CSV table of N, CA and C in Angstrom, one decimal:
chain,number,residue,atom,x,y,z
A,23,MET,N,109.7,21.8,82.3
A,23,MET,CA,110.5,22.3,83.4
A,23,MET,C,112.1,22.3,83.2
A,24,GLN,N,112.5,21.5,82.3
A,24,GLN,CA,113.9,21.9,82.0
A,24,GLN,C,114.2,23.3,81.3
A,25,ALA,N,113.1,23.7,80.5
A,25,ALA,CA,113.1,25.0,79.9
A,25,ALA,C,113.1,26.2,80.9
A,26,ALA,N,112.4,26.0,82.0
A,26,ALA,CA,112.3,27.0,83.1
A,26,ALA,C,113.8,26.9,83.8
A,27,HIS,N,114.4,25.7,84.0
A,27,HIS,CA,115.6,25.5,84.8
A,27,HIS,C,116.8,26.3,83.7
A,28,ARG,N,116.9,26.3,82.6
A,28,ARG,CA,117.7,26.9,81.8
A,28,ARG,C,117.5,28.3,81.8
A,29,HIS,N,116.2,28.7,81.7
A,29,HIS,CA,115.9,30.3,81.7
A,29,HIS,C,116.4,31.0,83.1
A,30,ASN,N,116.0,30.1,84.2
A,30,ASN,CA,116.7,30.5,85.5
A,30,ASN,C,118.0,30.6,85.6
A,31,LEU,N,118.8,29.7,85.2
A,31,LEU,CA,120.2,29.6,84.9
A,31,LEU,C,120.9,30.8,84.2
A,32,ALA,N,120.4,31.2,83.3
A,32,ALA,CA,120.8,32.1,82.5
A,32,ALA,C,120.4,33.5,83.1
A,33,THR,N,119.5,33.5,83.7
A,33,THR,CA,119.3,34.8,84.6
A,33,THR,C,120.2,35.2,85.8
A,34,THR,N,120.4,34.0,86.4
A,34,THR,CA,121.3,34.0,87.6
A,34,THR,C,123.0,34.5,86.9
A,35,ARG,N,123.3,33.9,85.9
A,35,ARG,CA,124.6,34.3,85.2
A,35,ARG,C,124.6,35.9,84.9
A,36,ALA,N,123.6,36.4,84.3
A,36,ALA,CA,123.5,37.6,84.0
A,36,ALA,C,123.4,38.7,85.2
A,37,ALA,N,122.9,38.2,86.3
A,37,ALA,CA,122.6,38.9,87.6
A,37,ALA,C,124.1,38.9,88.4
A,38,ARG,N,124.9,38.1,88.3
A,38,ARG,CA,126.3,37.9,88.7
A,38,ARG,C,127.2,39.1,88.5
A,39,GLY,N,127.0,39.6,87.1
A,39,GLY,CA,128.1,40.7,86.5
A,39,GLY,C,129.2,40.1,85.8
A,40,PHE,N,130.2,41.1,85.9
A,40,PHE,CA,131.6,40.9,85.2
A,40,PHE,C,132.5,40.0,86.1
A,41,THR,N,133.3,39.2,85.8
A,41,THR,CA,134.2,38.4,86.4
A,41,THR,C,135.6,39.3,86.4
A,42,LEU,N,136.4,39.3,87.6
A,42,LEU,CA,137.5,40.0,87.8
A,42,LEU,C,138.3,40.0,86.6
A,43,LEU,N,138.6,38.9,85.8
A,43,LEU,CA,139.5,38.8,84.8
A,43,LEU,C,138.7,39.8,83.7
A,44,GLU,N,137.4,39.8,83.4
A,44,GLU,CA,137.0,40.8,82.6
A,44,GLU,C,137.2,42.0,82.8
A,45,LEU,N,137.1,42.4,84.0
A,45,LEU,CA,137.3,43.8,84.4
A,45,LEU,C,138.7,44.3,84.1
A,46,LEU,N,139.6,43.2,84.7
A,46,LEU,CA,141.1,43.6,84.3
A,46,LEU,C,141.5,43.9,82.8
A,47,VAL,N,141.0,43.1,81.9
A,47,VAL,CA,141.1,43.2,80.8
A,47,VAL,C,140.6,44.7,80.2
A,48,VAL,N,139.4,45.0,80.5
A,48,VAL,CA,138.8,46.2,80.2
A,48,VAL,C,139.8,47.5,80.6
A,49,ILE,N,140.3,47.3,81.9
A,49,ILE,CA,141.3,48.3,82.3
A,49,ILE,C,142.3,48.5,81.8
A,50,VAL,N,143.0,47.3,81.3
A,50,VAL,CA,144.2,47.4,80.7
A,50,VAL,C,144.1,47.9,79.3
A,51,ILE,N,143.0,47.7,78.3
A,51,ILE,CA,142.6,48.4,77.3
A,51,ILE,C,142.4,49.9,77.3
A,52,ILE,N,141.9,50.3,78.5
A,52,ILE,CA,141.6,51.8,78.6
A,52,ILE,C,143.1,52.3,79.0
A,53,GLY,N,143.8,51.7,79.7
A,53,GLY,CA,145.3,52.2,80.0
A,53,GLY,C,146.0,52.3,78.6
A,54,LEU,N,145.8,51.3,77.8
A,54,LEU,CA,146.7,51.3,76.5
A,54,LEU,C,146.1,52.5,75.6
A,55,LEU,N,144.9,52.7,75.7
A,55,LEU,CA,144.3,53.8,74.8
A,55,LEU,C,144.9,55.1,75.3
A,56,ALA,N,144.8,55.4,76.7
A,56,ALA,CA,145.2,56.6,77.3
A,56,ALA,C,146.7,56.8,77.0
A,57,ALA,N,147.5,55.7,77.1
A,57,ALA,CA,149.0,56.0,77.0
A,57,ALA,C,149.3,56.4,75.5
A,58,TYR,N,148.6,55.8,74.6
A,58,TYR,CA,148.6,56.3,73.1
A,58,TYR,C,148.0,57.4,72.9
A,59,VAL,N,146.9,57.9,73.3
A,59,VAL,CA,146.4,59.3,73.0
A,59,VAL,C,147.0,60.4,73.7
A,60,GLY,N,147.2,60.2,75.1
A,60,GLY,CA,147.5,61.3,75.9
A,60,GLY,C,148.6,62.0,75.3
A,61,PRO,N,149.9,61.5,75.1
A,61,PRO,CA,150.9,62.4,74.7
A,61,PRO,C,150.5,63.1,73.4
A,62,LYS,N,149.9,62.5,72.5
A,62,LYS,CA,149.5,63.3,71.3
A,62,LYS,C,148.6,64.6,71.5
A,63,TYR,N,147.6,64.2,72.5
A,63,TYR,CA,146.8,65.4,72.9
A,63,TYR,C,147.7,66.5,73.5
A,64,PHE,N,148.6,66.3,74.5
A,64,PHE,CA,149.3,67.4,75.0
A,64,PHE,C,150.4,67.9,74.2
A,65,ALA,N,150.8,67.1,73.2
A,65,ALA,CA,151.7,67.8,72.2
A,65,ALA,C,150.7,68.8,71.4
A,66,GLN,N,149.7,68.5,71.1
A,66,GLN,CA,148.9,69.5,70.3
A,66,GLN,C,148.5,70.7,71.0
A,67,LEU,N,148.4,70.4,72.3
A,67,LEU,CA,147.9,71.6,73.2
A,67,LEU,C,149.1,72.6,73.1
A,68,GLY,N,150.4,72.0,73.4
A,68,GLY,CA,151.5,72.8,73.4
A,68,GLY,C,151.8,73.7,72.0
A,69,LYS,N,151.4,73.1,71.0
A,69,LYS,CA,151.6,73.7,69.6
A,69,LYS,C,150.5,74.8,69.4
A,70,SER,N,149.3,74.7,70.1
A,70,SER,CA,148.3,75.6,70.0
A,70,SER,C,148.8,77.1,70.8
A,71,GLU,N,149.2,76.7,71.7
A,71,GLU,CA,149.8,77.8,72.6
A,71,GLU,C,150.9,78.8,71.9
A,72,VAL,N,151.8,78.0,71.2
A,72,VAL,CA,152.8,78.8,70.3
A,72,VAL,C,152.1,79.5,69.1
A,73,THR,N,151.2,78.9,68.5
A,73,THR,CA,150.5,79.4,67.4
A,73,THR,C,149.8,80.9,67.9
A,74,VAL,N,149.3,80.8,69.1
A,74,VAL,CA,148.6,81.7,69.8
A,74,VAL,C,149.4,83.0,69.9
A,75,ALA,N,150.7,82.7,70.5
A,75,ALA,CA,151.8,83.5,70.6
A,75,ALA,C,152.1,84.2,69.6
A,76,LYS,N,152.4,83.4,68.5
A,76,LYS,CA,152.9,83.9,67.2
A,76,LYS,C,151.8,84.9,66.5
A,77,ALA,N,150.5,84.6,66.8
A,77,ALA,CA,149.5,85.6,66.1
A,77,ALA,C,149.4,86.7,66.8
A,78,GLN,N,149.5,86.6,68.1
A,78,GLN,CA,149.4,87.9,69.0
A,78,GLN,C,150.7,89.0,68.7
A,79,ILE,N,151.9,88.2,68.4
A,79,ILE,CA,153.1,89.0,68.1
A,79,ILE,C,152.8,89.8,66.7
A,80,GLU,N,152.3,89.0,65.7
A,80,GLU,CA,151.9,89.4,64.4
A,80,GLU,C,150.9,90.6,64.4
A,81,ALA,N,149.9,90.4,65.4
A,81,ALA,CA,149.0,91.6,65.7
A,81,ALA,C,149.7,92.9,66.3
A,82,PHE,N,150.7,92.6,67.2
A,82,PHE,CA,151.4,93.8,67.6
A,82,PHE,C,152.3,94.5,66.7
A,83,GLU,N,152.7,93.7,65.7
A,83,GLU,CA,153.5,94.2,64.5
A,83,GLU,C,152.7,95.1,63.7
A,84,LYS,N,151.5,94.8,63.4
A,84,LYS,CA,150.7,95.6,62.4
A,84,LYS,C,150.2,96.8,63.3
A,85,SER,N,150.0,96.7,64.4
A,85,SER,CA,149.5,97.7,65.1
A,85,SER,C,151.0,98.8,65.3
A,86,LEU,N,152.0,98.3,65.6
A,86,LEU,CA,153.3,99.2,65.5
A,86,LEU,C,153.6,99.7,64.4
A,87,ASP,N,153.3,99.2,63.3
A,87,ASP,CA,153.4,99.7,61.9
A,87,ASP,C,152.5,100.9,61.7
A,88,THR,N,151.3,100.7,62.1
A,88,THR,CA,150.3,101.8,62.0
A,88,THR,C,150.8,103.0,63.0
A,89,TYR,N,151.2,102.8,64.1
A,89,TYR,CA,151.9,103.8,65.1
A,89,TYR,C,153.2,104.4,64.3
A,90,ARG,N,153.9,103.8,63.8
A,90,ARG,CA,154.9,104.5,63.2
A,90,ARG,C,154.5,105.3,62.1
A,91,LEU,N,153.5,105.0,61.2
A,91,LEU,CA,152.9,105.7,60.0
A,91,LEU,C,152.6,107.0,60.6
A,92,ASP,N,151.8,107.0,61.9
A,92,ASP,CA,151.3,108.2,62.5
A,92,ASP,C,152.3,109.0,63.0
A,93,VAL,N,153.1,108.4,64.0
A,93,VAL,CA,154.0,109.1,64.8
A,93,VAL,C,155.4,109.5,64.1
A,94,GLY,N,155.9,108.5,63.4
A,94,GLY,CA,157.0,108.7,62.5
A,94,GLY,C,158.2,107.9,63.0
A,95,ARG,N,157.9,107.1,64.2
A,95,ARG,CA,158.8,106.1,64.7
A,95,ARG,C,158.1,105.3,65.5
A,96,TYR,N,158.9,104.2,65.8
A,96,TYR,CA,158.4,103.2,66.8
A,96,TYR,C,158.4,103.5,68.2
A,97,PRO,N,157.6,103.0,69.0
A,97,PRO,CA,157.8,103.2,70.5
A,97,PRO,C,159.2,103.0,70.9
A,98,SER,N,159.7,103.7,72.0
A,98,SER,CA,160.9,103.3,72.7
A,98,SER,C,160.8,102.2,73.6
A,99,THR,N,161.6,101.4,74.2
A,99,THR,CA,161.7,100.4,74.9
A,99,THR,C,161.0,100.8,76.2
A,100,GLU,N,161.1,102.2,76.6
A,100,GLU,CA,160.6,102.8,77.8
A,100,GLU,C,159.0,102.7,77.7
A,101,GLU,N,158.7,103.3,76.5
A,101,GLU,CA,157.2,103.5,76.1
A,101,GLU,C,156.5,102.1,76.0
A,102,GLY,N,157.3,101.2,75.7
A,102,GLY,CA,156.9,99.8,75.3
A,102,GLY,C,155.4,99.6,74.6
A,103,LEU,N,154.9,98.7,74.7
A,103,LEU,CA,153.6,98.4,74.0
A,103,LEU,C,152.4,99.1,74.6
A,104,GLY,N,152.6,99.6,75.6
A,104,GLY,CA,151.6,100.6,76.3
A,104,GLY,C,151.3,101.7,75.3
A,105,ALA,N,152.4,102.0,74.5
A,105,ALA,CA,152.2,103.2,73.7
A,105,ALA,C,151.2,103.1,72.6
A,106,LEU,N,150.7,101.8,72.5
A,106,LEU,CA,149.8,101.5,71.6
A,106,LEU,C,148.3,101.8,72.1
A,107,LEU,N,148.1,101.7,73.4
A,107,LEU,CA,147.0,102.3,74.1
A,107,LEU,C,146.7,103.6,74.5
A,108,VAL,N,147.8,104.1,75.0
A,108,VAL,CA,147.8,105.4,75.7
A,108,VAL,C,148.9,106.5,75.1
A,109,ALA,N,148.6,107.7,74.4
A,109,ALA,CA,149.6,108.4,73.9
A,109,ALA,C,150.7,108.7,74.8
A,110,PRO,N,152.1,108.5,74.4
A,110,PRO,CA,153.1,108.9,75.4
A,110,PRO,C,153.4,110.2,75.1
A,111,PRO,N,154.0,111.2,75.9
A,111,PRO,CA,154.1,112.5,75.8
A,111,PRO,C,155.0,112.9,74.6
A,112,ALA,N,156.0,112.0,74.4
A,112,ALA,CA,157.0,112.4,73.3
A,112,ALA,C,155.9,112.1,71.8
A,113,ALA,N,154.9,111.4,71.8
A,113,ALA,CA,154.2,111.2,70.5
A,113,ALA,C,153.6,112.5,69.9
A,114,GLY,N,153.4,113.4,71.0
A,114,GLY,CA,152.7,114.7,70.5
A,114,GLY,C,151.2,114.7,70.0
A,115,THR,N,150.8,115.5,69.1
A,115,THR,CA,149.4,115.4,68.4
A,115,THR,C,149.2,114.4,67.4
A,116,ARG,N,150.5,113.8,67.0
A,116,ARG,CA,150.3,112.9,65.7
A,116,ARG,C,149.7,111.5,66.1
A,117,TRP,N,149.6,111.0,67.2
A,117,TRP,CA,149.2,109.9,68.0
A,117,TRP,C,147.8,109.8,67.5
A,118,ASN,N,147.3,108.9,66.9
A,118,ASN,CA,146.0,108.5,66.6
A,118,ASN,C,145.3,107.3,67.1
A,119,GLY,N,145.9,107.0,68.3
A,119,GLY,CA,145.3,105.7,68.7
A,119,GLY,C,144.4,105.6,69.6
A,120,PRO,N,143.7,104.9,70.2
A,120,PRO,CA,144.7,103.8,70.5
A,120,PRO,C,144.6,102.7,69.1
A,121,TYR,N,145.9,101.7,69.1
A,121,TYR,CA,146.0,101.2,68.2
A,121,TYR,C,145.7,99.6,68.4
A,122,LEU,N,145.3,99.3,69.6
A,122,LEU,CA,144.7,98.1,70.1
A,122,LEU,C,143.4,98.2,70.5
A,123,LYS,N,142.5,97.1,70.3
A,123,LYS,CA,141.2,97.2,71.0
A,123,LYS,C,141.1,96.9,72.4
A,124,LYS,N,142.0,96.2,73.0
A,124,LYS,CA,141.9,95.9,74.3
A,124,LYS,C,143.3,96.2,74.9
A,125,ALA,N,143.4,95.8,76.2
A,125,ALA,CA,144.6,96.0,76.7
A,125,ALA,C,145.8,95.2,76.3
A,126,VAL,N,146.9,95.4,76.4
A,126,VAL,CA,148.0,94.6,75.8
A,126,VAL,C,148.1,93.1,76.4
A,127,PRO,N,147.7,91.9,75.9
A,127,PRO,CA,147.5,90.6,76.3
A,127,PRO,C,148.8,90.1,77.0
A,128,LEU,N,148.7,89.2,77.8
A,128,LEU,CA,149.9,88.3,78.3
A,128,LEU,C,150.0,87.3,77.3
A,129,ASP,N,151.2,86.5,77.3
A,129,ASP,CA,151.2,85.6,76.4
A,129,ASP,C,150.4,84.3,76.7
A,130,PRO,N,150.4,83.3,76.0
A,130,PRO,CA,149.5,82.0,76.6
A,130,PRO,C,149.8,81.4,77.8
A,131,TRP,N,151.0,81.8,78.3
A,131,TRP,CA,151.4,81.1,79.7
A,131,TRP,C,151.4,82.1,80.8
A,132,GLY,N,150.8,83.4,80.5
A,132,GLY,CA,150.7,84.3,81.6
A,132,GLY,C,151.8,85.4,81.8
A,133,HIS,N,152.6,85.4,81.0
A,133,HIS,CA,154.0,86.3,80.9
A,133,HIS,C,153.8,87.6,80.2
A,134,ALA,N,154.4,88.5,80.6
A,134,ALA,CA,154.3,89.8,79.6
A,134,ALA,C,155.1,89.6,78.5
A,135,TYR,N,154.8,90.2,77.3
A,135,TYR,CA,155.8,90.1,76.2
A,135,TYR,C,156.8,91.2,76.4
A,136,GLN,N,158.0,90.9,75.9
A,136,GLN,CA,159.1,91.7,76.2
A,136,GLN,C,159.3,92.5,74.8
A,137,TYR,N,159.4,93.9,75.0
A,137,TYR,CA,159.4,94.7,73.7
A,137,TYR,C,160.7,95.6,73.8
A,138,ARG,N,161.6,95.6,72.8
A,138,ARG,CA,162.8,96.4,72.9
A,138,ARG,C,162.9,97.1,71.5
A,139,ALA,N,163.2,98.4,71.7
A,139,ALA,CA,163.5,99.3,70.6
A,139,ALA,C,164.7,100.0,70.8
A,140,PRO,N,165.7,100.0,69.9
A,140,PRO,CA,166.0,99.1,68.7
A,140,PRO,C,166.1,97.7,69.2
A,141,GLY,N,165.8,96.8,68.2
A,141,GLY,CA,166.1,95.4,68.5
A,141,GLY,C,167.1,94.8,68.0
A,142,SER,N,167.4,93.5,68.3
A,142,SER,CA,168.8,93.0,67.9
A,142,SER,C,168.6,92.5,66.5
A,143,LYS,N,167.5,92.5,66.0
A,143,LYS,CA,167.1,91.9,64.6
A,143,LYS,C,166.5,93.0,63.7
A,144,GLY,N,166.1,93.9,64.1
A,144,GLY,CA,165.4,94.8,63.4
A,144,GLY,C,165.4,96.2,64.2
A,145,GLU,N,164.3,97.0,63.9
A,145,GLU,CA,163.9,98.1,64.7
A,145,GLU,C,163.4,97.9,66.0
A,146,TYR,N,162.7,96.7,66.2
A,146,TYR,CA,162.3,96.3,67.5
A,146,TYR,C,162.0,94.9,67.5
A,147,ASP,N,162.1,94.4,68.8
A,147,ASP,CA,161.9,93.0,69.0
A,147,ASP,C,160.7,92.8,69.9
A,148,ILE,N,159.8,91.7,69.7
A,148,ILE,CA,158.8,91.7,70.5
A,148,ILE,C,159.0,89.9,70.6
A,149,VAL,N,159.2,89.6,72.1
A,149,VAL,CA,159.4,88.3,72.4
A,149,VAL,C,158.5,87.7,73.5
A,150,SER,N,158.2,86.5,73.4
A,150,SER,CA,157.6,85.8,74.4
A,150,SER,C,158.7,84.9,74.9
A,151,MET,N,158.8,84.7,76.3
A,151,MET,CA,159.7,83.9,76.8
A,151,MET,C,159.5,82.4,76.9
A,152,GLY,N,158.4,82.0,76.3
A,152,GLY,CA,157.8,80.6,76.2
A,152,GLY,C,157.1,80.3,77.7
A,153,LYS,N,156.9,79.0,77.8
A,153,LYS,CA,156.3,78.4,79.1
A,153,LYS,C,156.9,78.9,80.4
A,154,ASP,N,158.2,78.7,80.4
A,154,ASP,CA,159.2,78.9,81.7
A,154,ASP,C,159.3,80.4,82.0
A,155,GLY,N,158.9,81.3,81.1
A,155,GLY,CA,159.1,82.9,81.2
A,155,GLY,C,160.7,83.0,81.4
A,156,GLN,N,161.7,82.4,81.0
A,156,GLN,CA,163.1,82.7,81.1
A,156,GLN,C,163.7,82.5,79.6
A,157,PRO,N,164.5,83.6,79.4
A,157,PRO,CA,165.3,83.5,78.0
A,157,PRO,C,165.8,82.2,77.8
A,158,GLY,N,165.8,81.8,76.5
A,158,GLY,CA,166.1,80.7,75.8
A,158,GLY,C,165.3,79.5,76.1
A,159,GLY,N,165.9,78.2,76.1
A,159,GLY,CA,165.2,76.9,76.4
A,159,GLY,C,164.7,76.5,75.0
A,160,SER,N,163.9,75.4,75.1
A,160,SER,CA,163.5,74.5,73.9
A,160,SER,C,162.4,73.8,74.2
A,161,GLY,N,161.5,73.4,73.1
A,161,GLY,CA,160.3,72.9,73.3
A,161,GLY,C,159.3,74.0,73.7
A,162,ASP,N,158.5,73.7,74.4
A,162,ASP,CA,157.6,74.9,75.0
A,162,ASP,C,158.3,75.7,75.8
A,163,ASN,N,159.3,75.8,76.2
A,163,ASN,CA,160.1,76.8,76.9
A,163,ASN,C,160.8,77.6,76.1
A,164,ALA,N,160.9,77.1,74.7
A,164,ALA,CA,161.7,78.1,73.9
A,164,ALA,C,161.1,79.5,73.7
A,165,ASP,N,162.1,80.7,73.3
A,165,ASP,CA,161.5,81.9,73.1
A,165,ASP,C,160.8,81.8,71.8
A,166,ILE,N,159.9,82.8,71.6
A,166,ILE,CA,159.1,83.1,70.3
A,166,ILE,C,159.0,84.6,70.1
A,167,SER,N,159.4,84.7,68.8
A,167,SER,CA,159.4,85.9,68.2
A,167,SER,C,158.9,85.9,66.7
A,168,ALA,N,159.0,87.2,66.3
A,168,ALA,CA,158.4,87.3,64.7
A,168,ALA,C,159.4,86.9,63.7
A,169,GLN,N,160.5,87.0,64.1
A,169,GLN,CA,161.6,86.5,63.2
A,169,GLN,C,162.0,85.1,63.3
């Protein structure tokens, strides 16, 4: 009879579930893990967007170099990166594009890349204005260019 009573007591304890203290301890542990992992995850996310922007700018540079070999000059600021897809009137018959497989993409934050020719650092500048879409800034808002 005593064995049956012990078995019945163990079954009722298991059926009651967790105490409030046990649940609070688990919630605190989950909160600590989220506080530790969260910032590291979002920092990596920002770095990947910058990496994508740099890779796209490098692809533009290669396409612009091919354009220059064919046409003899880089597109003007007015022609912009669109000259890599559609022949500008000034390019004449030497244009052998399109030099991009798809339309000119937006930067990872959804803003258009800024193209200027001549550039402040060379024959042209290609710049992503960063997350905020404004010139200057730091961190995720910093301008990204090839140089």
